[in-house]
Amino acid sequence: MDQREEQEFAEYFAARRDAVRRTAYMLCGDWHRADDLAQTAFVALHRRWRKIRDRGALDAYVRRSVVRAMIDETRRPWRRERHVEEVPEVATSDAEVGETVANRSALLGGLAKVPPRQRAVLVLRFLEGLDVAGTAQALKCSEGTVKSQTARGLATLRSVLGDAVDDLRSTS
């Protein structure tokens, strides 16, 4: 790439890195993995920077790259969750933790138990604010698939969260 293109990429990266990292965190629930996913997406974007004609579609390209990277990571055997007899040390909750933090923690815990494809749809639909068509385009699937994955993901999230779903609704 020439100097002008490098500068354009650097400006885009500086403007969007935090938003992409937050999206990745909402998908995977771990800041370290979110950094890895965001880096993977930006590396893919950098490789194709010259070939991208529609600069208005950069956010969609990066978002799709993050989602794909997250789904690919969950397929790798060393990333799979292992069940153990004893639960590791449980974090103690502080009495002064705000209600917003508690709700966010409950939501992230619930999202972590939703299958990756459904989690991607839920994050894109409800946290990124995309509509059904936009989510379908980002994931390169049909709108019907988005609707069914949304319904299944919400059902799973409701079953995992139980009564906490009502607490989440009251704050929104």
PDB file of N, CA and C in Angstrom, residues 58-124:
ATOM      1  N   LEU A  58     -17.129  -0.582   5.318  1.00  0.00           N
ATOM      2  CA  LEU A  58     -16.012  -1.079   6.127  1.00  0.00           C
ATOM      3  C   LEU A  58     -16.486  -1.650   7.461  1.00  0.00           C
ATOM      4  N   ASP A  59     -17.436  -0.971   8.104  1.00  0.00           N
ATOM      5  CA  ASP A  59     -17.929  -1.473   9.392  1.00  0.00           C
ATOM      6  C   ASP A  59     -18.558  -2.855   9.236  1.00  0.00           C
ATOM      7  N   ALA A  60     -19.331  -3.038   8.184  1.00  0.00           N
ATOM      8  CA  ALA A  60     -19.965  -4.338   7.944  1.00  0.00           C
ATOM      9  C   ALA A  60     -18.905  -5.409   7.688  1.00  0.00           C
ATOM     10  N   TYR A  61     -17.865  -5.063   6.929  1.00  0.00           N
ATOM     11  CA  TYR A  61     -16.794  -6.012   6.624  1.00  0.00           C
ATOM     12  C   TYR A  61     -16.081  -6.431   7.912  1.00  0.00           C
ATOM     13  N   VAL A  62     -15.744  -5.461   8.749  1.00  0.00           N
ATOM     14  CA  VAL A  62     -15.032  -5.766   9.992  1.00  0.00           C
ATOM     15  C   VAL A  62     -15.931  -6.552  10.933  1.00  0.00           C
ATOM     16  N   ARG A  63     -17.207  -6.175  11.021  1.00  0.00           N
ATOM     17  CA  ARG A  63     -18.148  -6.882  11.890  1.00  0.00           C
ATOM     18  C   ARG A  63     -18.273  -8.335  11.461  1.00  0.00           C
ATOM     19  N   ARG A  64     -18.397  -8.566  10.163  1.00  0.00           N
ATOM     20  CA  ARG A  64     -18.497  -9.929   9.655  1.00  0.00           C
ATOM     21  C   ARG A  64     -17.218 -10.700   9.953  1.00  0.00           C
ATOM     22  N   SER A  65     -16.079 -10.049   9.821  1.00  0.00           N
ATOM     23  CA  SER A  65     -14.800 -10.705  10.116  1.00  0.00           C
ATOM     24  C   SER A  65     -14.701 -11.102  11.579  1.00  0.00           C
ATOM     25  N   VAL A  66     -15.179 -10.249  12.473  1.00  0.00           N
ATOM     26  CA  VAL A  66     -15.151 -10.560  13.901  1.00  0.00           C
ATOM     27  C   VAL A  66     -16.042 -11.760  14.199  1.00  0.00           C
ATOM     28  N   VAL A  67     -17.242 -11.749  13.635  1.00  0.00           N
ATOM     29  CA  VAL A  67     -18.175 -12.854  13.876  1.00  0.00           C
ATOM     30  C   VAL A  67     -17.602 -14.161  13.348  1.00  0.00           C
ATOM     31  N   ARG A  68     -17.057 -14.124  12.139  1.00  0.00           N
ATOM     32  CA  ARG A  68     -16.470 -15.343  11.564  1.00  0.00           C
ATOM     33  C   ARG A  68     -15.291 -15.840  12.389  1.00  0.00           C
ATOM     34  N   ALA A  69     -14.457 -14.918  12.839  1.00  0.00           N
ATOM     35  CA  ALA A  69     -13.303 -15.308  13.649  1.00  0.00           C
ATOM     36  C   ALA A  69     -13.757 -15.948  14.960  1.00  0.00           C
ATOM     37  N   MET A  70     -14.814 -15.395  15.562  1.00  0.00           N
ATOM     38  CA  MET A  70     -15.326 -15.957  16.808  1.00  0.00           C
ATOM     39  C   MET A  70     -15.876 -17.358  16.581  1.00  0.00           C
ATOM     40  N   ILE A  71     -16.638 -17.536  15.531  1.00  0.00           N
ATOM     41  CA  ILE A  71     -17.199 -18.856  15.236  1.00  0.00           C
ATOM     42  C   ILE A  71     -16.078 -19.843  14.928  1.00  0.00           C
ATOM     43  N   ASP A  72     -15.073 -19.425  14.156  1.00  0.00           N
ATOM     44  CA  ASP A  72     -13.941 -20.304  13.859  1.00  0.00           C
ATOM     45  C   ASP A  72     -13.193 -20.701  15.136  1.00  0.00           C
ATOM     46  N   GLU A  73     -13.026 -19.744  16.051  1.00  0.00           N
ATOM     47  CA  GLU A  73     -12.319 -20.037  17.302  1.00  0.00           C
ATOM     48  C   GLU A  73     -13.065 -21.070  18.138  1.00  0.00           C
ATOM     49  N   THR A  74     -14.390 -21.011  18.132  1.00  0.00           N
ATOM     50  CA  THR A  74     -15.147 -21.967  18.941  1.00  0.00           C
ATOM     51  C   THR A  74     -15.064 -23.375  18.372  1.00  0.00           C
ATOM     52  N   ARG A  75     -14.693 -23.497  17.117  1.00  0.00           N
ATOM     53  CA  ARG A  75     -14.565 -24.813  16.501  1.00  0.00           C
ATOM     54  C   ARG A  75     -13.216 -25.461  16.801  1.00  0.00           C
ATOM     55  N   ARG A  76     -12.271 -24.680  17.258  1.00  0.00           N
ATOM     56  CA  ARG A  76     -10.943 -25.220  17.543  1.00  0.00           C
ATOM     57  C   ARG A  76     -10.984 -26.017  18.834  1.00  0.00           C
ATOM     58  N   PRO A  77     -10.402 -27.209  18.821  1.00  0.00           N
ATOM     59  CA  PRO A  77     -10.521 -28.089  19.992  1.00  0.00           C
ATOM     60  C   PRO A  77      -9.911 -27.515  21.265  1.00  0.00           C
ATOM     61  N   TRP A  78      -8.854 -26.731  21.190  1.00  0.00           N
ATOM     62  CA  TRP A  78      -8.231 -26.226  22.402  1.00  0.00           C
ATOM     63  C   TRP A  78      -9.021 -25.080  23.024  1.00  0.00           C
ATOM     64  N   ARG A  79     -10.025 -24.564  22.309  1.00  0.00           N
ATOM     65  CA  ARG A  79     -10.861 -23.493  22.849  1.00  0.00           C
ATOM     66  C   ARG A  79     -12.134 -24.021  23.500  1.00  0.00           C
ATOM     67  N   ARG A  80     -12.394 -25.289  23.362  1.00  0.00           N
ATOM     68  CA  ARG A  80     -13.635 -25.839  23.895  1.00  0.00           C
ATOM     69  C   ARG A  80     -13.617 -25.851  25.413  1.00  0.00           C
ATOM     70  N   GLU A  81     -14.775 -25.649  25.962  1.00  0.00           N
ATOM     71  CA  GLU A  81     -14.916 -25.639  27.410  1.00  0.00           C
ATOM     72  C   GLU A  81     -14.763 -27.050  27.956  1.00  0.00           C
ATOM     73  N   ARG A  82     -14.109 -27.166  29.088  1.00  0.00           N
ATOM     74  CA  ARG A  82     -13.937 -28.464  29.725  1.00  0.00           C
ATOM     75  C   ARG A  82     -14.733 -28.493  31.021  1.00  0.00           C
ATOM     76  N   HIS A  83     -15.396 -29.610  31.264  1.00  0.00           N
ATOM     77  CA  HIS A  83     -16.153 -29.770  32.494  1.00  0.00           C
ATOM     78  C   HIS A  83     -15.249 -30.401  33.547  1.00  0.00           C
ATOM     79  N   VAL A  84     -15.308 -29.862  34.745  1.00  0.00           N
ATOM     80  CA  VAL A  84     -14.478 -30.348  35.838  1.00  0.00           C
ATOM     81  C   VAL A  84     -15.361 -30.662  37.042  1.00  0.00           C
ATOM     82  N   GLU A  85     -14.825 -31.443  37.947  1.00  0.00           N
ATOM     83  CA  GLU A  85     -15.579 -31.818  39.144  1.00  0.00           C
ATOM     84  C   GLU A  85     -15.766 -30.630  40.081  1.00  0.00           C
ATOM     85  N   GLU A  86     -14.695 -29.864  40.293  1.00  0.00           N
ATOM     86  CA  GLU A  86     -14.761 -28.724  41.195  1.00  0.00           C
ATOM     87  C   GLU A  86     -14.732 -27.435  40.403  1.00  0.00           C
ATOM     88  N   VAL A  87     -15.600 -26.532  40.791  1.00  0.00           N
ATOM     89  CA  VAL A  87     -15.639 -25.226  40.154  1.00  0.00           C
ATOM     90  C   VAL A  87     -14.473 -24.406  40.683  1.00  0.00           C
ATOM     91  N   PRO A  88     -13.784 -23.682  39.813  1.00  0.00           N
ATOM     92  CA  PRO A  88     -12.691 -22.849  40.303  1.00  0.00           C
ATOM     93  C   PRO A  88     -13.223 -21.754  41.232  1.00  0.00           C
ATOM     94  N   GLU A  89     -12.322 -21.086  41.829  1.00  0.00           N
ATOM     95  CA  GLU A  89     -12.667 -20.038  42.776  1.00  0.00           C
ATOM     96  C   GLU A  89     -13.746 -19.113  42.201  1.00  0.00           C
ATOM     97  N   VAL A  90     -14.801 -18.910  42.970  1.00  0.00           N
ATOM     98  CA  VAL A  90     -15.912 -18.077  42.533  1.00  0.00           C
ATOM     99  C   VAL A  90     -15.663 -16.644  42.985  1.00  0.00           C
ATOM    100  N   ALA A  91     -15.886 -15.721  42.071  1.00  0.00           N
ATOM    101  CA  ALA A  91     -15.712 -14.311  42.404  1.00  0.00           C
ATOM    102  C   ALA A  91     -16.758 -13.892  43.426  1.00  0.00           C
ATOM    103  N   THR A  92     -16.332 -13.150  44.413  1.00  0.00           N
ATOM    104  CA  THR A  92     -17.277 -12.672  45.418  1.00  0.00           C
ATOM    105  C   THR A  92     -17.898 -11.384  44.933  1.00  0.00           C
ATOM    106  N   SER A  93     -19.175 -11.261  45.196  1.00  0.00           N
ATOM    107  CA  SER A  93     -19.847 -10.039  44.760  1.00  0.00           C
ATOM    108  C   SER A  93     -19.775  -9.011  45.879  1.00  0.00           C
ATOM    109  N   ASP A  94     -19.466  -7.822  45.516  1.00  0.00           N
ATOM    110  CA  ASP A  94     -19.361  -6.723  46.454  1.00  0.00           C
ATOM    111  C   ASP A  94     -20.747  -6.126  46.650  1.00  0.00           C
ATOM    112  N   ALA A  95     -21.105  -5.765  47.864  1.00  0.00           N
ATOM    113  CA  ALA A  95     -22.436  -5.234  48.151  1.00  0.00           C
ATOM    114  C   ALA A  95     -22.693  -3.915  47.429  1.00  0.00           C
ATOM    115  N   GLU A  96     -21.629  -3.201  47.068  1.00  0.00           N
ATOM    116  CA  GLU A  96     -21.809  -1.890  46.450  1.00  0.00           C
ATOM    117  C   GLU A  96     -21.778  -1.931  44.926  1.00  0.00           C
ATOM    118  N   VAL A  97     -21.788  -3.121  44.342  1.00  0.00           N
ATOM    119  CA  VAL A  97     -21.777  -3.213  42.887  1.00  0.00           C
ATOM    120  C   VAL A  97     -23.097  -2.676  42.373  1.00  0.00           C
ATOM    121  N   GLY A  98     -23.019  -1.778  41.420  1.00  0.00           N
ATOM    122  CA  GLY A  98     -24.223  -1.147  40.903  1.00  0.00           C
ATOM    123  C   GLY A  98     -25.109  -2.113  40.155  1.00  0.00           C
ATOM    124  N   GLU A  99     -26.358  -1.756  40.063  1.00  0.00           N
ATOM    125  CA  GLU A  99     -27.341  -2.605  39.390  1.00  0.00           C
ATOM    126  C   GLU A  99     -26.990  -2.804  37.914  1.00  0.00           C
ATOM    127  N   THR A 100     -26.452  -1.790  37.280  1.00  0.00           N
ATOM    128  CA  THR A 100     -26.084  -1.895  35.875  1.00  0.00           C
ATOM    129  C   THR A 100     -24.994  -2.931  35.671  1.00  0.00           C
ATOM    130  N   VAL A 101     -24.009  -2.929  36.552  1.00  0.00           N
ATOM    131  CA  VAL A 101     -22.917  -3.892  36.450  1.00  0.00           C
ATOM    132  C   VAL A 101     -23.439  -5.302  36.681  1.00  0.00           C
ATOM    133  N   ALA A 102     -24.335  -5.469  37.622  1.00  0.00           N
ATOM    134  CA  ALA A 102     -24.907  -6.789  37.904  1.00  0.00           C
ATOM    135  C   ALA A 102     -25.715  -7.284  36.707  1.00  0.00           C
ATOM    136  N   ASN A 103     -26.489  -6.396  36.106  1.00  0.00           N
ATOM    137  CA  ASN A 103     -27.273  -6.785  34.928  1.00  0.00           C
ATOM    138  C   ASN A 103     -26.369  -7.160  33.760  1.00  0.00           C
ATOM    139  N   ARG A 104     -25.314  -6.372  33.563  1.00  0.00           N
ATOM    140  CA  ARG A 104     -24.378  -6.655  32.477  1.00  0.00           C
ATOM    141  C   ARG A 104     -23.708  -8.000  32.705  1.00  0.00           C
ATOM    142  N   SER A 105     -23.345  -8.266  33.940  1.00  0.00           N
ATOM    143  CA  SER A 105     -22.713  -9.537  34.270  1.00  0.00           C
ATOM    144  C   SER A 105     -23.665 -10.700  34.004  1.00  0.00           C
ATOM    145  N   ALA A 106     -24.930 -10.537  34.395  1.00  0.00           N
ATOM    146  CA  ALA A 106     -25.921 -11.592  34.154  1.00  0.00           C
ATOM    147  C   ALA A 106     -26.117 -11.806  32.661  1.00  0.00           C
ATOM    148  N   LEU A 107     -26.182 -10.726  31.913  1.00  0.00           N
ATOM    149  CA  LEU A 107     -26.370 -10.841  30.467  1.00  0.00           C
ATOM    150  C   LEU A 107     -25.170 -11.519  29.810  1.00  0.00           C
ATOM    151  N   LEU A 108     -23.969 -11.116  30.182  1.00  0.00           N
ATOM    152  CA  LEU A 108     -22.770 -11.724  29.591  1.00  0.00           C
ATOM    153  C   LEU A 108     -22.640 -13.191  29.975  1.00  0.00           C
ATOM    154  N   GLY A 109     -22.989 -13.508  31.212  1.00  0.00           N
ATOM    155  CA  GLY A 109     -22.980 -14.911  31.635  1.00  0.00           C
ATOM    156  C   GLY A 109     -23.976 -15.731  30.846  1.00  0.00           C
ATOM    157  N   GLY A 110     -25.148 -15.160  30.624  1.00  0.00           N
ATOM    158  CA  GLY A 110     -26.163 -15.848  29.835  1.00  0.00           C
ATOM    159  C   GLY A 110     -25.739 -15.999  28.389  1.00  0.00           C
ATOM    160  N   LEU A 111     -25.164 -14.930  27.818  1.00  0.00           N
ATOM    161  CA  LEU A 111     -24.708 -14.997  26.423  1.00  0.00           C
ATOM    162  C   LEU A 111     -23.608 -16.043  26.245  1.00  0.00           C
ATOM    163  N   ALA A 112     -22.786 -16.223  27.255  1.00  0.00           N
ATOM    164  CA  ALA A 112     -21.700 -17.204  27.159  1.00  0.00           C
ATOM    165  C   ALA A 112     -22.239 -18.626  27.031  1.00  0.00           C
ATOM    166  N   LYS A 113     -23.469 -18.855  27.485  1.00  0.00           N
ATOM    167  CA  LYS A 113     -24.054 -20.196  27.419  1.00  0.00           C
ATOM    168  C   LYS A 113     -24.901 -20.423  26.179  1.00  0.00           C
ATOM    169  N   VAL A 114     -25.035 -19.383  25.352  1.00  0.00           N
ATOM    170  CA  VAL A 114     -25.784 -19.500  24.097  1.00  0.00           C
ATOM    171  C   VAL A 114     -24.805 -19.973  23.017  1.00  0.00           C
ATOM    172  N   PRO A 115     -25.217 -20.897  22.139  1.00  0.00           N
ATOM    173  CA  PRO A 115     -24.318 -21.363  21.074  1.00  0.00           C
ATOM    174  C   PRO A 115     -23.786 -20.193  20.227  1.00  0.00           C
ATOM    175  N   PRO A 116     -22.582 -20.320  19.674  1.00  0.00           N
ATOM    176  CA  PRO A 116     -21.914 -19.203  18.993  1.00  0.00           C
ATOM    177  C   PRO A 116     -22.725 -18.548  17.882  1.00  0.00           C
ATOM    178  N   ARG A 117     -23.347 -19.320  17.031  1.00  0.00           N
ATOM    179  CA  ARG A 117     -24.100 -18.734  15.910  1.00  0.00           C
ATOM    180  C   ARG A 117     -25.293 -17.926  16.433  1.00  0.00           C
ATOM    181  N   GLN A 118     -25.996 -18.466  17.416  1.00  0.00           N
ATOM    182  CA  GLN A 118     -27.133 -17.761  18.005  1.00  0.00           C
ATOM    183  C   GLN A 118     -26.651 -16.522  18.752  1.00  0.00           C
ATOM    184  N   ARG A 119     -25.524 -16.643  19.437  1.00  0.00           N
ATOM    185  CA  ARG A 119     -24.962 -15.499  20.157  1.00  0.00           C
ATOM    186  C   ARG A 119     -24.608 -14.383  19.190  1.00  0.00           C
ATOM    187  N   ALA A 120     -24.035 -14.753  18.047  1.00  0.00           N
ATOM    188  CA  ALA A 120     -23.682 -13.751  17.042  1.00  0.00           C
ATOM    189  C   ALA A 120     -24.932 -13.009  16.571  1.00  0.00           C
ATOM    190  N   VAL A 121     -26.001 -13.748  16.325  1.00  0.00           N
ATOM    191  CA  VAL A 121     -27.246 -13.118  15.875  1.00  0.00           C
ATOM    192  C   VAL A 121     -27.791 -12.193  16.960  1.00  0.00           C
ATOM    193  N   LEU A 122     -27.792 -12.642  18.212  1.00  0.00           N
ATOM    194  CA  LEU A 122     -28.318 -11.814  19.300  1.00  0.00           C
ATOM    195  C   LEU A 122     -27.505 -10.537  19.487  1.00  0.00           C
ATOM    196  N   VAL A 123     -26.190 -10.664  19.433  1.00  0.00           N
ATOM    197  CA  VAL A 123     -25.334  -9.485  19.598  1.00  0.00           C
ATOM    198  C   VAL A 123     -25.555  -8.505  18.462  1.00  0.00           C
ATOM    199  N   LEU A 124     -25.586  -9.000  17.232  1.00  0.00           N
ATOM    200  CA  LEU A 124     -25.773  -8.102  16.097  1.00  0.00           C
ATOM    201  C   LEU A 124     -27.163  -7.460  16.110  1.00  0.00           C
TER     202      LEU A 124
END
